[in-house]
C-alpha atoms as one frame of an Amber mdcrd trajectory, in Angstrom:
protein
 -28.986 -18.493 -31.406 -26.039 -16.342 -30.979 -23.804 -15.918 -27.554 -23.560
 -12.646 -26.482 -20.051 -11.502 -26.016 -18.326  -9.728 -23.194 -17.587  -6.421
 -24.035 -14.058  -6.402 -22.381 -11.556  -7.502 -24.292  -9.596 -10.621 -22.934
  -6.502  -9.473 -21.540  -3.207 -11.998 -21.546  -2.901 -13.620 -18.828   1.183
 -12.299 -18.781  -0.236  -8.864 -18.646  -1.803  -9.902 -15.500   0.760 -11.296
 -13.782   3.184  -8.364 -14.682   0.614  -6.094 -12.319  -0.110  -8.514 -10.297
   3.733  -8.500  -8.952   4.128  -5.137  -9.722   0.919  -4.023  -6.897   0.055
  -7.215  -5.127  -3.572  -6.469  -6.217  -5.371  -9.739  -6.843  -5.546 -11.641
 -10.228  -9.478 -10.514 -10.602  -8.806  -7.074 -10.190  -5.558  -6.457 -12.206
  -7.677  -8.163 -15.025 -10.383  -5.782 -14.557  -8.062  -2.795 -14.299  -6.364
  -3.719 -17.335  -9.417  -4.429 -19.130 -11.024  -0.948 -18.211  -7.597   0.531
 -19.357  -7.388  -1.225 -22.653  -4.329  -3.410 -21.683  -2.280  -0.113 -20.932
  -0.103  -1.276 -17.269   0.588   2.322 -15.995  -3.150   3.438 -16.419  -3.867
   0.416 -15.244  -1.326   1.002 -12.083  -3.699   4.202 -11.529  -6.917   2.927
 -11.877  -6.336   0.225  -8.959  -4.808   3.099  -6.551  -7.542   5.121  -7.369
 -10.393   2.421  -6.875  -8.504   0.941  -3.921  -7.617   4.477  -1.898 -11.641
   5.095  -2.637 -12.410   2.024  -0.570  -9.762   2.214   2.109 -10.791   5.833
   2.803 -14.735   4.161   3.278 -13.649   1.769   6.511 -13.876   2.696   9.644
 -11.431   3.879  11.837 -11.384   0.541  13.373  -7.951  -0.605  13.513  -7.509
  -2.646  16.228  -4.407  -4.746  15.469  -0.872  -2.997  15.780   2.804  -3.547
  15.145   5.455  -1.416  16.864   9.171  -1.243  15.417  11.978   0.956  16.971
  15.035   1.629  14.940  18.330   3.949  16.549  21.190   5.005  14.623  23.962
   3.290  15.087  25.793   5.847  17.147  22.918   6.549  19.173  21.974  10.227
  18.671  18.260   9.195  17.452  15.733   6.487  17.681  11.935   6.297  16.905
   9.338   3.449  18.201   6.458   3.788  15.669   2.703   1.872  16.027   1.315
   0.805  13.118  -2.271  -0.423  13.190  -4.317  -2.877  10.809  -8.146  -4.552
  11.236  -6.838  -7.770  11.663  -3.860  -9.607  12.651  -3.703 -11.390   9.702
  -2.111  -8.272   8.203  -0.149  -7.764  10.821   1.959 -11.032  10.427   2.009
 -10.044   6.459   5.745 -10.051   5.377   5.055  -6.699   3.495   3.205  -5.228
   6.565   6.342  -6.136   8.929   8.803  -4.870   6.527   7.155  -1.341   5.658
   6.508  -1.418   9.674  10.277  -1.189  10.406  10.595   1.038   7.024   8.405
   4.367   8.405  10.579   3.388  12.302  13.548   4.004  10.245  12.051   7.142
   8.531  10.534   8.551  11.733  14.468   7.949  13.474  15.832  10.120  10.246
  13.292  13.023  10.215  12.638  12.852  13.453   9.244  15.100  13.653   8.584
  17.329  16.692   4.875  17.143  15.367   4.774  13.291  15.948   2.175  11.074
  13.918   0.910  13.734  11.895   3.493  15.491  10.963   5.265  12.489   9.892
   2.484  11.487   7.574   3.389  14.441   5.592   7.111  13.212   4.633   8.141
  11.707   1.543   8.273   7.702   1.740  12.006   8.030  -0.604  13.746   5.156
  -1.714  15.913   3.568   1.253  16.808  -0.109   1.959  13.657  -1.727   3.137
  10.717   0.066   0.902   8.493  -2.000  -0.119   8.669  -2.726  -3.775   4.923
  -1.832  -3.958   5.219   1.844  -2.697   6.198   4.681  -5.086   9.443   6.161
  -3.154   7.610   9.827  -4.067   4.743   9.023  -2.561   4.036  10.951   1.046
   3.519   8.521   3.735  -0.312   9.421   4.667  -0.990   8.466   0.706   1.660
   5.455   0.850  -0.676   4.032   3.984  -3.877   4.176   1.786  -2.086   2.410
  -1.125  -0.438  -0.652   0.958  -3.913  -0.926   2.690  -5.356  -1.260  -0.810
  -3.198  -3.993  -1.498  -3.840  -5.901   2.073  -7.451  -5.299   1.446  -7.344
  -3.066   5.436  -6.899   0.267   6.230  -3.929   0.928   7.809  -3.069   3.929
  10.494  -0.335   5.190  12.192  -0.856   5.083  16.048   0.802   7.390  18.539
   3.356   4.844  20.093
């Protein structure tokens, strides 16, 4: 008798690794990204944002770990204390959670938005010191939330601290 085969096609395992560290998405799905995107990385990059914004956008709005961070310019003239909430606290003590934490303080300090929370979810992440590797820098930050939270498997929201 004969096997029956699978009808993806095997993808190298180099291939997965490369968008593996290039999203943080986990080894199973980057091989069945690439595999539903014929081994091509940059559709590949868009099918897991696509299948992972589509589940983050399912959870509930139940967030009930947060982080704050502050940042003020050096001389003073502007500051911003910024909550931002995850399902667990697992994700909260995530290096790549802490470190885009402090990134949107020290974008809220530069724009500083009169419209708080939601009117900072409309600005451009842009490509400072401190931006996570895994966020496009022209990516707004309402989108940029749905993305990380893809990759840390929680939806992530920006409280009104």
């Amino acid at each position: 008798f004969a096997l029956a085969r699978a009808s993806s096609t095997a993808v190298p395992a180099a291939l997965v690794k490369q968008l593996r560290d290039r999203t943080g998405a986990s080894m199973g799905k980057c091989r069945e990204a690439l595999g539903a995107e014929e081994g091509d990385i940059e559709r590949a990059v868009e099918w897991l944002k696509k299948r992972g914004v589509r589940s983050m956008e399912k959870r509930a709005n139940d967030a009930a770990e947060a982080l704050l961070a502050i940042d003020v310019a050096a001389d003073g003239s502007a500051g911003a204390l910024i909550e931002l909430r995850a399902e667990t606290d697992f994700v909260t003590r995530n290096d790549i959670f802490q470190q885009f934490c402090v990134y949107v303080a020290n974008l809220a300090a530069k724009h500083r938005p009169s419209g708080g929370a939601p009117e900072l979810l409309e600005k451009e992440i842009g490509d400072g010191a401190g931006r996570p590797k895994q966020i496009d820098p022209a990516t707004g930050l309402g989108p940029a939330l749905l993305e990380l939270g893809s990759v840390l498997g929680e939806r992530l929201l920006l409280g009104d601290a």
